[in-house]
Short mmCIF file of C-alpha atoms and ligand atoms in Angstrom, two decimals:
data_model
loop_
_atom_site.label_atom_id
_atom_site.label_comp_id
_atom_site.label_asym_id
_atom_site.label_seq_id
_atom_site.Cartn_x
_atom_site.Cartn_y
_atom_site.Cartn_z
CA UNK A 17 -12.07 -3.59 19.35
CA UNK A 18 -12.47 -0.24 17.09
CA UNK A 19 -12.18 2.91 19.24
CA UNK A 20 -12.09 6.34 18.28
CA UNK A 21 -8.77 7.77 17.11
CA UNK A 22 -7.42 11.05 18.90
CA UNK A 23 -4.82 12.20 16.95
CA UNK A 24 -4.32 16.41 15.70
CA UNK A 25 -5.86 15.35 12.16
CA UNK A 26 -6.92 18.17 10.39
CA UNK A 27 -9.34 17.02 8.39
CA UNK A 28 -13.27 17.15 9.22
CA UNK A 29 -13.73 12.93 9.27
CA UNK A 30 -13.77 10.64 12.26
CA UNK A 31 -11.12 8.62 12.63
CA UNK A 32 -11.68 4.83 14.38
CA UNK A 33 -8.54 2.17 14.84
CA UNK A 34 -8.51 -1.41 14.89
CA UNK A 35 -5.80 -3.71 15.82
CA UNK A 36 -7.15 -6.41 13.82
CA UNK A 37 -10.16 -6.73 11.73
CA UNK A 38 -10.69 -9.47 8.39
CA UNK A 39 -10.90 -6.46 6.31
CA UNK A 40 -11.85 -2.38 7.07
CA UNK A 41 -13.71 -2.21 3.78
CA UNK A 42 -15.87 -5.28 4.54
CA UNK A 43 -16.16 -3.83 8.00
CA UNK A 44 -17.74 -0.89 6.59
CA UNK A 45 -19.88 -2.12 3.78
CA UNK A 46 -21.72 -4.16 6.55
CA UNK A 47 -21.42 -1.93 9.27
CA UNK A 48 -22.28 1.78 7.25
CA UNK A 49 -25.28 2.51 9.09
CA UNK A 50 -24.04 2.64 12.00
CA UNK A 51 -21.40 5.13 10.79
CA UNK A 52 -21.91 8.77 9.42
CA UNK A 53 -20.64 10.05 6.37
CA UNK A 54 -16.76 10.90 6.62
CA UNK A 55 -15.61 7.49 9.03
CA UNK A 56 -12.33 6.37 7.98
CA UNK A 57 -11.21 2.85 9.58
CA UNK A 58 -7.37 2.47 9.90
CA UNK A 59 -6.82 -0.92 11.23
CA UNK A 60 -2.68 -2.35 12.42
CA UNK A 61 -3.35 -5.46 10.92
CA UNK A 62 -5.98 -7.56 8.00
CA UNK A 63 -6.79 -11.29 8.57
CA UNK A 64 -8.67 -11.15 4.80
CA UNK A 65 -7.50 -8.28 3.35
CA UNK A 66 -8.87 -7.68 0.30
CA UNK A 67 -7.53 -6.62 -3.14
CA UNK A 68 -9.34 -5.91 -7.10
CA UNK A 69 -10.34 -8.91 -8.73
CA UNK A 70 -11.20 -10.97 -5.66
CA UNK A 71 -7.59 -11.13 -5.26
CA UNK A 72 -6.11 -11.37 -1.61
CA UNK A 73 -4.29 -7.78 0.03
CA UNK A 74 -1.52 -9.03 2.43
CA UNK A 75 0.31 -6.73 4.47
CA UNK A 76 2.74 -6.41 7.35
CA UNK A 77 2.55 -3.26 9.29
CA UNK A 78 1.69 -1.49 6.22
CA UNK A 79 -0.68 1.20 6.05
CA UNK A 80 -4.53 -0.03 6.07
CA UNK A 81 -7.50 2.02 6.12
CA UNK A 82 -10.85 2.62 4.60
CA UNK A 83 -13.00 5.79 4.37
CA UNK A 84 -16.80 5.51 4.46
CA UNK A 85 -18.69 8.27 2.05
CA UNK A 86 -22.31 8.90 2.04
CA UNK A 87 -21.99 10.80 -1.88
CA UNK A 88 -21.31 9.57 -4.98
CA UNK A 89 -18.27 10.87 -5.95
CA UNK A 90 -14.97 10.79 -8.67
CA UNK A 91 -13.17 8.66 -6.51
CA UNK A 92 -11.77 6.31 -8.57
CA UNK A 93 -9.50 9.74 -9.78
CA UNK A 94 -9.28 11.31 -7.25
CA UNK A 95 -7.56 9.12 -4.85
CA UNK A 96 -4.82 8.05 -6.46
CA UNK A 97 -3.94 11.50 -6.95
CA UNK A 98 -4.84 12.32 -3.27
CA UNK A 99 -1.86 9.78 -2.34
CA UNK A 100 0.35 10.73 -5.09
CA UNK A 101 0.35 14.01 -3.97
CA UNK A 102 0.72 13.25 -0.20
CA UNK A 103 3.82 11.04 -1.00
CA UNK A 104 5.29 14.28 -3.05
CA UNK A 105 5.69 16.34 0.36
CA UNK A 106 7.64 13.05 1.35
CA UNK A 107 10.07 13.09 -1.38
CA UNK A 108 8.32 10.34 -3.42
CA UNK A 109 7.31 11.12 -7.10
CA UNK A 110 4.54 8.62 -7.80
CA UNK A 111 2.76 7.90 -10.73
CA UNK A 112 -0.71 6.47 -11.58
CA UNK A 113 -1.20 2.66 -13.35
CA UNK A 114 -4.44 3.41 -15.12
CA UNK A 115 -6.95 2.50 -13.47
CA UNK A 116 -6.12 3.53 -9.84
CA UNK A 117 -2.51 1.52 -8.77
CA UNK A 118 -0.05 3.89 -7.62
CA UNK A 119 3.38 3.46 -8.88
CA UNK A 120 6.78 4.05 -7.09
CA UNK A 121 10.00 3.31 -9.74
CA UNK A 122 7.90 1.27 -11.59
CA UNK A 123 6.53 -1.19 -8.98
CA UNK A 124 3.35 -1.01 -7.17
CA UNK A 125 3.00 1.39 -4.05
CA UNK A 126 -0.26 1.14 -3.22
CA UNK A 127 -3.70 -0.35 -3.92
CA UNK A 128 -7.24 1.03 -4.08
CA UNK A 129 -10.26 -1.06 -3.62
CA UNK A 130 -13.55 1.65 -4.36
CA UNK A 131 -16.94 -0.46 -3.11
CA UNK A 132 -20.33 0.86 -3.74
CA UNK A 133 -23.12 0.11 -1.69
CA UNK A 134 -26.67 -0.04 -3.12
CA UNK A 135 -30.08 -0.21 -1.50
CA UNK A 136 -32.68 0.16 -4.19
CA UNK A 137 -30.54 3.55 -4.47
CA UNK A 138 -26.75 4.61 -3.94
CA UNK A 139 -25.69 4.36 -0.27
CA UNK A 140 -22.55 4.90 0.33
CA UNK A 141 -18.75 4.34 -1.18
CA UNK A 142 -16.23 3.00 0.79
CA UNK A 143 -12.68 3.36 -0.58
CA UNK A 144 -9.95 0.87 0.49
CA UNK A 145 -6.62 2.37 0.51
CA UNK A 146 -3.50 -0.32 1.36
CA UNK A 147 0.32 1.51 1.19
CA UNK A 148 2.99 -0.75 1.41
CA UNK A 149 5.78 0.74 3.82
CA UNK A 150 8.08 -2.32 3.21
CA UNK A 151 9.11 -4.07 0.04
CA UNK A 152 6.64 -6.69 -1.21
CA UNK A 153 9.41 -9.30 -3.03
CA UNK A 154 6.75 -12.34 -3.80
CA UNK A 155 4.72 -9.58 -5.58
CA UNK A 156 7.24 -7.33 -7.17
CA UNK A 157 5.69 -4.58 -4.53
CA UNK A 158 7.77 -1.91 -3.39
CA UNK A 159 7.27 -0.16 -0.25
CA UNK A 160 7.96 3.23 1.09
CA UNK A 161 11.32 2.24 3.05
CA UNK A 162 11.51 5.19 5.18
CA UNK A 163 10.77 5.77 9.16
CA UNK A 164 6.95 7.91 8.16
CA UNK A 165 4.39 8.46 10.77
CA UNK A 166 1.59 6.65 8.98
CA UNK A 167 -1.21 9.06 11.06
CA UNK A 168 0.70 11.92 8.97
CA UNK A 169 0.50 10.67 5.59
CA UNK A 170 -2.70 9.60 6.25
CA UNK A 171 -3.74 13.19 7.33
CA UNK A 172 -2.14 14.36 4.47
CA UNK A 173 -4.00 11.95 1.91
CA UNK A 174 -7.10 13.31 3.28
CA UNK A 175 -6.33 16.61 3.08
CA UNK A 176 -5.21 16.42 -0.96
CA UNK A 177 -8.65 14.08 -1.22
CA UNK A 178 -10.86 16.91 -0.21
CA UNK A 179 -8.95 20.05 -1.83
CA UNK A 180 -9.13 17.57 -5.19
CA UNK A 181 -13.10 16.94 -4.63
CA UNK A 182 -13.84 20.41 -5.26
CA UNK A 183 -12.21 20.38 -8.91
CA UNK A 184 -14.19 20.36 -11.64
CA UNK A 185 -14.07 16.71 -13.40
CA UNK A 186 -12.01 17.79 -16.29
CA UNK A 187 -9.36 19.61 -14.20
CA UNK A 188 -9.18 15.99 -12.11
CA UNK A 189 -8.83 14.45 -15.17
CA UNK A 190 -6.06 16.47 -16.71
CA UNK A 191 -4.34 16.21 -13.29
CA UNK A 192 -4.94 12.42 -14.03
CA UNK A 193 -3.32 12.33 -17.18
CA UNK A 194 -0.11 13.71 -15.73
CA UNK A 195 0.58 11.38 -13.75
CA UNK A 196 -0.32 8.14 -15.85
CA UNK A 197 2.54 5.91 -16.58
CA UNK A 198 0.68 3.72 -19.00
CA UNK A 199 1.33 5.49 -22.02
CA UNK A 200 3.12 3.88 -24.94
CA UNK A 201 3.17 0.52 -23.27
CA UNK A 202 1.94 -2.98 -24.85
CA UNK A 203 -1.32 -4.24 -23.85
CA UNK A 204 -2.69 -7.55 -25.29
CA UNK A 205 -6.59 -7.42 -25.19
CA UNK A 206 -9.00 -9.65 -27.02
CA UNK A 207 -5.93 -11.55 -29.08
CA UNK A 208 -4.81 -8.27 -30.22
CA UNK A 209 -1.47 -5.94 -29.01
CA UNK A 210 -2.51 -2.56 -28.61
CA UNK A 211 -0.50 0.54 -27.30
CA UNK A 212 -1.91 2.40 -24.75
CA UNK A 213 -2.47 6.20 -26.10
CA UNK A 214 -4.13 8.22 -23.89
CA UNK A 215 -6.89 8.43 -21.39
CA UNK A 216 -10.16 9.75 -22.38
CA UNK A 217 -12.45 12.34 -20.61
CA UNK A 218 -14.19 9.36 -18.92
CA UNK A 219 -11.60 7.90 -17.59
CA UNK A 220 -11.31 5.17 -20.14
CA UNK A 221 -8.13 3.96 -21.92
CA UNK A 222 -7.73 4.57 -25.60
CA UNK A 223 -5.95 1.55 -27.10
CA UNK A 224 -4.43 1.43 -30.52
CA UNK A 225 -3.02 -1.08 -32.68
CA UNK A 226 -1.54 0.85 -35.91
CA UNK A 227 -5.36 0.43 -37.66
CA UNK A 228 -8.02 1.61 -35.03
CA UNK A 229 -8.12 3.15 -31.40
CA UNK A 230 -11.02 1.26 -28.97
CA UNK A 231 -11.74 2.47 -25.98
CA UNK A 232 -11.98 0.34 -22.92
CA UNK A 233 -13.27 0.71 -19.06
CA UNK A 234 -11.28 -0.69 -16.29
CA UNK A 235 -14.57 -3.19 -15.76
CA UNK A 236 -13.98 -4.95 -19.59
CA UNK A 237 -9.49 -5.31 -18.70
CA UNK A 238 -7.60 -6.76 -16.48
CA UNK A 239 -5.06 -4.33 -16.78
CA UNK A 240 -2.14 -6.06 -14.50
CA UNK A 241 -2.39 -9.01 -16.74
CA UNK A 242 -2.78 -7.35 -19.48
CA UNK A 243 0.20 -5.26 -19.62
CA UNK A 244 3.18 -6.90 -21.68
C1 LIG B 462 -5.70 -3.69 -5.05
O1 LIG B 462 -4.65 -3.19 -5.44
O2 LIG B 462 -6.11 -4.75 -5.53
C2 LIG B 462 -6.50 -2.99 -3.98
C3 LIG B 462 -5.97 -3.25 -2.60
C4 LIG B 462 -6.75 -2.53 -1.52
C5 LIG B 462 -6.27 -2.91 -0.14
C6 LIG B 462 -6.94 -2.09 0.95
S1 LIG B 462 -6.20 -2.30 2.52
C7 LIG B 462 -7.52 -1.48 3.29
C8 LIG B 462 -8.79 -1.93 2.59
N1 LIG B 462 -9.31 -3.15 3.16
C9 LIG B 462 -9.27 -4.17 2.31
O3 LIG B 462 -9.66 -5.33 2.56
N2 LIG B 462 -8.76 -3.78 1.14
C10 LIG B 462 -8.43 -2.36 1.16
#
């Protein structure tokens, strides 16, 4: 059953619990009409959690939610920073696997799974957030490890997402590059090894191989198997 969350958050979204749902960003994709812009789903446990690349999101008492939004937005930057710079007040200095993986001592953290809905025109984004608070061994995940009042950091994430959504795009994406720990690493694409320079005003990762840079979106490489 969802009900609505009363908890001192100080952001302006409503806040709805689950105890068990398949998945809070399928839950929303069907379900956005019935909710208004701002609706963030935090469920306690996913039956068919769901990750990038139609790839499964388990969890265990982790942190789950999913925030319905009714305009288009640069989400796909901004919340990775928004959590990277919630975990910072904790103590945690995260960094950013291009596209939108966040990185704690070189393991994955947490996941983002950004959904558009379209009906003849844009609808509505929902944005998936999973933060592992335990250690993920059979997937080299590492969790947070520490005794955190997930309601808190969530508060917190939402807090750093809407002071970041009023920057202009390029100060998001210089914040961006700051925190990217992709540079200067190996990445095989299309039979080739490239090394990852830099990432472009776009978004996009500039690749080079010692004879020419190409730049690539996060739709055209996989960049988790990709990565050498
Ligand atoms: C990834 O790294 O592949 C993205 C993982 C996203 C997981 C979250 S958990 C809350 C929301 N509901 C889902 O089914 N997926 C996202």
């Amino acid at each position: 059953m969802i009900t609505k969350l009363n908890w001192k958050f100080k952001t302006k979204y409503q806040y709805y619990l689950v105890d068990t749902i398949p998945s809070t960003n399928t839950y929303l994709k069907d379900n956005f009409n019935e909710y208004p812009d701002k609706t963030i789903l935090i469920a306690l446990e996913q039956t068919n959690g769901r990750g990038r690349y139609d790839r499964k999101w388990r969890s265990d008492k982790d942190i789950m939610f999913s925030i319905l939004l009714k305009n288009n937005g640069n989400y796909e930057i901004i919340t990775p920073l928004a959590i990277c710079l919630a975990l910072d007040s904790y103590g945690f200095k995260c960094g950013i696997k291009w596209p939108n993986d966040v990185y704690l001592n070189d393991k994955k953290l947490s996941g983002i799974l950004i959904e558009d809905v379209f009906q003849l025109k844009f609808e509505a984004s929902i944005i998936g957030i999973g933060i592992n608070m335990t250690d993920k061994e059979s997937v080299m995940g590492i969790g947070l490890n520490k005794d955190i009042d997930k309601y808190d950091l969530i508060n917190s994430i939402m807090n750093n997402f809407d002071n970041l959504n009023k920057l202009s795009h390029d100060e998001l994406i210089n914040l961006y590059r700051e925190r990217s720990i992709v540079y200067n690493r190996k990445v095989y694409y299309k039979d080739k090894i490239y090394i990852a320079k830099d990432i472009d005003i776009l978004g996009h990762l500039i690749l080079d191989d010692g004879n020419e840079s190409i730049v690539v979106s996060s739709d055209e490489i996989n960049i988790k198997e990709s990565l050498i």
